[in-house]
């Protein structure tokens, strides 16, 4: 601890702190007019040495840095610079600077090579439209399988609709009543409704013909209603077949879209093995260089921590940031003088009360009434 104390108060630490603060000399002169004569780094170094106070905190191994100046901002700048210069000197200046420089240079070279390979890796991925190779290859493989499954379903739906469209289209030119209604009449509800209406009007017409002739008014009216229902049924059948054509065209469009998507995915996936091989080679080089960088950084740390041939430096670290402690201008002498003045005034007041309590002489009528407990009716002064 005594060695650290001497280092903290040494000129090399003050020199390093002065180098840090040399650009702040104009600001220091502006904050404290008494420092107008400070012009160079040497003047700043003498100022730092003159204001620095280092002490041990209690029985601990903690060094406390203090710096006193007229302006608190100057104190904060100086004590921070001195503390940092002490830590820097203790960690670096007592080590082998050539070994530190060598390992640091080698570490920088290896890091530059790693950065270059990372850039090359990014270029390879960017040229082929990848950002994360393994994730995207896995995603694209799943997407391709899903697209192929959707294409298969679309093809099945298309072929089913084409067969249905061809069958139903062949019935449009015939009797509307022969139009297939499907299982459980699962066609359009409107189509089923008019089919039922045609059956109803046919039954009514047949019932009317059992009573009336073909040329009778009731029979002609029933026939007209039947013809209207047949015409409406025919229109609904055409509309239903047209809706199938629209659905069929939509499915064909989706099928074409899926085919294009699958072709694109297959083309992209065909590049995957080559890209994966190139990226893997780069990754192997990067991993090797990272291992080398770890070794170099470990050696750099050992060199920085080594002191002498058989000695290690104890770790030194700053525990707290600089903070301000205001003191009365003039130092301890002014403080003691102020304390003596206050004590003297208090002692004088106490002595005055003591002497007053010991004085039993009578000075006026009030003293007579207080001491003798008798009323005073008149008094004669010396002038009378």
CSV table of N, CA, C and O in Angstrom, one decimal, residues 8-57:
chain,number,residue,atom,x,y,z
A,8,UNK,N,1.0,7.2,-6.4
A,8,UNK,CA,-0.1,8.2,-6.6
A,8,UNK,C,0.5,9.6,-6.5
A,8,UNK,O,-0.1,10.5,-7.1
A,9,UNK,N,1.5,9.8,-5.6
A,9,UNK,CA,2.0,11.2,-5.4
A,9,UNK,C,3.2,11.5,-6.3
A,9,UNK,O,3.9,12.5,-6.2
A,10,UNK,N,3.5,10.5,-7.2
A,10,UNK,CA,4.7,10.7,-8.0
A,10,UNK,C,4.6,11.6,-9.2
A,10,UNK,O,3.4,11.9,-9.6
A,11,UNK,N,5.7,12.1,-9.7
A,11,UNK,CA,5.7,13.0,-10.9
A,11,UNK,C,5.2,12.3,-12.2
A,11,UNK,O,4.5,13.0,-12.9
A,12,UNK,N,5.5,11.1,-12.4
A,12,UNK,CA,4.9,10.4,-13.6
A,12,UNK,C,3.4,10.5,-13.7
A,12,UNK,O,2.8,10.7,-14.8
A,13,UNK,N,2.8,10.3,-12.6
A,13,UNK,CA,1.3,10.3,-12.5
A,13,UNK,C,0.8,11.8,-12.8
A,13,UNK,O,-0.1,12.0,-13.6
A,14,UNK,N,1.5,12.8,-12.2
A,14,UNK,CA,1.2,14.1,-12.5
A,14,UNK,C,1.4,14.5,-14.0
A,14,UNK,O,0.6,15.3,-14.6
A,15,UNK,N,2.5,14.0,-14.5
A,15,UNK,CA,2.8,14.2,-16.0
A,15,UNK,C,1.7,13.7,-16.9
A,15,UNK,O,1.2,14.3,-17.8
A,16,UNK,N,1.3,12.4,-16.6
A,16,UNK,CA,0.2,11.8,-17.4
A,16,UNK,C,-1.1,12.6,-17.3
A,16,UNK,O,-1.9,12.8,-18.2
A,17,UNK,N,-1.4,13.1,-16.0
A,17,UNK,CA,-2.6,13.8,-15.8
A,17,UNK,C,-2.5,15.2,-16.5
A,17,UNK,O,-3.5,15.7,-17.1
A,18,UNK,N,-1.3,15.8,-16.5
A,18,UNK,CA,-1.1,17.1,-17.2
A,18,UNK,C,-1.3,16.9,-18.7
A,18,UNK,O,-1.9,17.8,-19.4
A,19,UNK,N,-0.9,15.8,-19.3
A,19,UNK,CA,-1.1,15.5,-20.7
A,19,UNK,C,-2.6,15.5,-21.0
A,19,UNK,O,-3.0,16.0,-22.1
A,20,UNK,N,-3.3,14.9,-20.1
A,20,UNK,CA,-4.8,14.7,-20.3
A,20,UNK,C,-5.5,16.1,-20.3
A,20,UNK,O,-6.4,16.4,-21.1
A,21,UNK,N,-5.0,17.0,-19.4
A,21,UNK,CA,-5.7,18.3,-19.2
A,21,UNK,C,-5.0,19.4,-19.9
A,21,UNK,O,-5.5,20.6,-19.7
A,22,UNK,N,-4.0,19.2,-20.7
A,22,UNK,CA,-3.3,20.3,-21.3
A,22,UNK,C,-4.2,21.2,-22.2
A,22,UNK,O,-4.1,22.4,-22.3
A,23,UNK,N,-5.2,20.5,-22.8
A,23,UNK,CA,-6.1,21.3,-23.7
A,23,UNK,C,-7.1,22.1,-22.9
A,23,UNK,O,-7.8,22.9,-23.4
A,24,UNK,N,-7.2,21.8,-21.6
A,24,UNK,CA,-8.2,22.5,-20.7
A,24,UNK,C,-7.5,23.7,-20.0
A,24,UNK,O,-8.2,24.3,-19.1
A,25,UNK,N,-6.3,24.1,-20.3
A,25,UNK,CA,-5.6,25.2,-19.6
A,25,UNK,C,-6.4,26.5,-19.8
A,25,UNK,O,-6.6,27.2,-18.8
A,26,UNK,N,-6.9,26.8,-21.0
A,26,UNK,CA,-7.6,28.1,-21.1
A,26,UNK,C,-8.9,28.1,-20.2
A,26,UNK,O,-9.3,29.1,-19.7
A,27,UNK,N,-9.5,26.9,-20.1
A,27,UNK,CA,-10.8,26.9,-19.3
A,27,UNK,C,-10.4,27.0,-17.8
A,27,UNK,O,-11.1,27.7,-17.1
A,28,UNK,N,-9.3,26.4,-17.4
A,28,UNK,CA,-8.9,26.5,-16.0
A,28,UNK,C,-8.5,28.0,-15.7
A,28,UNK,O,-8.9,28.5,-14.6
A,29,UNK,N,-7.8,28.7,-16.6
A,29,UNK,CA,-7.5,30.1,-16.4
A,29,UNK,C,-8.8,31.0,-16.3
A,29,UNK,O,-8.8,31.9,-15.5
A,30,UNK,N,-9.7,30.6,-17.1
A,30,UNK,CA,-11.0,31.4,-17.1
A,30,UNK,C,-11.8,31.1,-15.8
A,30,UNK,O,-12.4,32.1,-15.3
A,31,UNK,N,-11.7,29.9,-15.3
A,31,UNK,CA,-12.5,29.6,-14.0
A,31,UNK,C,-11.8,30.2,-12.8
A,31,UNK,O,-12.5,30.6,-11.9
A,32,UNK,N,-10.5,30.3,-12.8
A,32,UNK,CA,-9.8,30.9,-11.6
A,32,UNK,C,-8.8,31.9,-12.1
A,32,UNK,O,-7.7,31.6,-12.7
A,33,UNK,N,-9.1,33.2,-12.0
A,33,UNK,CA,-8.2,34.3,-12.4
A,33,UNK,C,-6.9,34.3,-11.8
A,33,UNK,O,-5.9,34.8,-12.4
A,34,UNK,N,-6.7,33.6,-10.6
A,34,UNK,CA,-5.4,33.6,-10.0
A,34,UNK,C,-4.5,32.7,-10.7
A,34,UNK,O,-3.3,32.7,-10.4
A,35,UNK,N,-5.0,31.9,-11.7
A,35,UNK,CA,-4.1,31.0,-12.4
A,35,UNK,C,-3.8,31.5,-13.8
A,35,UNK,O,-3.6,30.8,-14.8
A,36,UNK,N,-3.9,32.8,-14.0
A,36,UNK,CA,-3.7,33.5,-15.3
A,36,UNK,C,-2.3,33.2,-15.8
A,36,UNK,O,-2.0,33.3,-17.0
A,37,UNK,N,-1.3,33.0,-14.9
A,37,UNK,CA,0.0,32.7,-15.3
A,37,UNK,C,0.3,31.3,-15.8
A,37,UNK,O,1.4,31.0,-16.3
A,38,UNK,N,-0.7,30.4,-15.7
A,38,UNK,CA,-0.5,29.1,-16.2
A,38,UNK,C,-0.5,29.1,-17.7
A,38,UNK,O,-1.5,29.4,-18.4
A,39,UNK,N,0.6,28.7,-18.3
A,39,UNK,CA,0.8,28.7,-19.8
A,39,UNK,C,1.1,27.4,-20.4
A,39,UNK,O,0.7,27.1,-21.5
A,40,UNK,N,1.9,26.5,-19.7
A,40,UNK,CA,2.4,25.3,-20.3
A,40,UNK,C,2.0,24.1,-19.5
A,40,UNK,O,1.4,24.2,-18.4
A,41,UNK,N,2.4,22.9,-20.1
A,41,UNK,CA,2.1,21.7,-19.4
A,41,UNK,C,2.9,21.6,-18.1
A,41,UNK,O,2.4,21.0,-17.1
A,42,UNK,N,4.1,22.2,-18.0
A,42,UNK,CA,4.9,22.2,-16.8
A,42,UNK,C,4.2,22.9,-15.7
A,42,UNK,O,4.1,22.5,-14.5
A,43,UNK,N,3.6,24.1,-16.0
A,43,UNK,CA,2.9,24.9,-15.0
A,43,UNK,C,1.7,24.1,-14.5
A,43,UNK,O,1.4,24.1,-13.3
A,44,UNK,N,1.0,23.4,-15.4
A,44,UNK,CA,-0.2,22.6,-15.1
A,44,UNK,C,0.2,21.5,-14.2
A,44,UNK,O,-0.4,21.1,-13.2
A,45,UNK,N,1.4,20.8,-14.5
A,45,UNK,CA,1.9,19.7,-13.7
A,45,UNK,C,2.2,20.2,-12.2
A,45,UNK,O,1.9,19.5,-11.3
A,46,UNK,N,2.8,21.4,-12.1
A,46,UNK,CA,3.1,21.9,-10.7
A,46,UNK,C,1.8,22.2,-10.0
A,46,UNK,O,1.7,22.0,-8.8
A,47,UNK,N,0.9,22.7,-10.7
A,47,UNK,CA,-0.4,23.0,-10.1
A,47,UNK,C,-1.1,21.7,-9.6
A,47,UNK,O,-1.7,21.7,-8.5
A,48,UNK,N,-1.0,20.6,-10.4
A,48,UNK,CA,-1.6,19.4,-10.0
A,48,UNK,C,-0.9,18.8,-8.8
A,48,UNK,O,-1.6,18.3,-7.8
A,49,UNK,N,0.4,18.8,-8.7
A,49,UNK,CA,1.2,18.3,-7.6
A,49,UNK,C,0.9,19.1,-6.3
A,49,UNK,O,0.7,18.6,-5.2
A,50,UNK,N,0.7,20.4,-6.5
A,50,UNK,CA,0.5,21.3,-5.3
A,50,UNK,C,-0.9,21.1,-4.7
A,50,UNK,O,-1.0,21.2,-3.5
A,51,UNK,N,-1.9,20.8,-5.5
A,51,UNK,CA,-3.2,20.7,-4.9
A,51,UNK,C,-3.6,19.2,-4.6
A,51,UNK,O,-4.7,19.0,-4.0
A,52,UNK,N,-2.8,18.2,-4.9
A,52,UNK,CA,-3.2,16.8,-4.7
A,52,UNK,C,-2.9,16.4,-3.2
A,52,UNK,O,-1.9,16.8,-2.7
A,53,UNK,N,-3.8,15.7,-2.7
A,53,UNK,CA,-3.7,15.1,-1.4
A,53,UNK,C,-4.2,13.7,-1.4
A,53,UNK,O,-5.4,13.4,-1.8
A,54,UNK,N,-3.3,12.7,-1.1
A,54,UNK,CA,-3.7,11.3,-1.2
A,54,UNK,C,-3.5,10.7,0.2
A,54,UNK,O,-2.5,10.9,0.9
A,55,UNK,N,-4.5,10.0,0.7
A,55,UNK,CA,-4.5,9.4,2.1
A,55,UNK,C,-5.2,8.0,2.0
A,55,UNK,O,-5.9,7.7,1.1
A,56,UNK,N,-4.8,7.3,3.0
A,56,UNK,CA,-5.4,5.9,3.2
A,56,UNK,C,-6.7,6.1,4.0
A,56,UNK,O,-6.7,6.7,5.1
A,57,UNK,N,-7.8,5.4,3.6
A,57,UNK,CA,-9.1,5.5,4.3
A,57,UNK,C,-9.0,4.5,5.4
A,57,UNK,O,-9.1,3.2,5.2
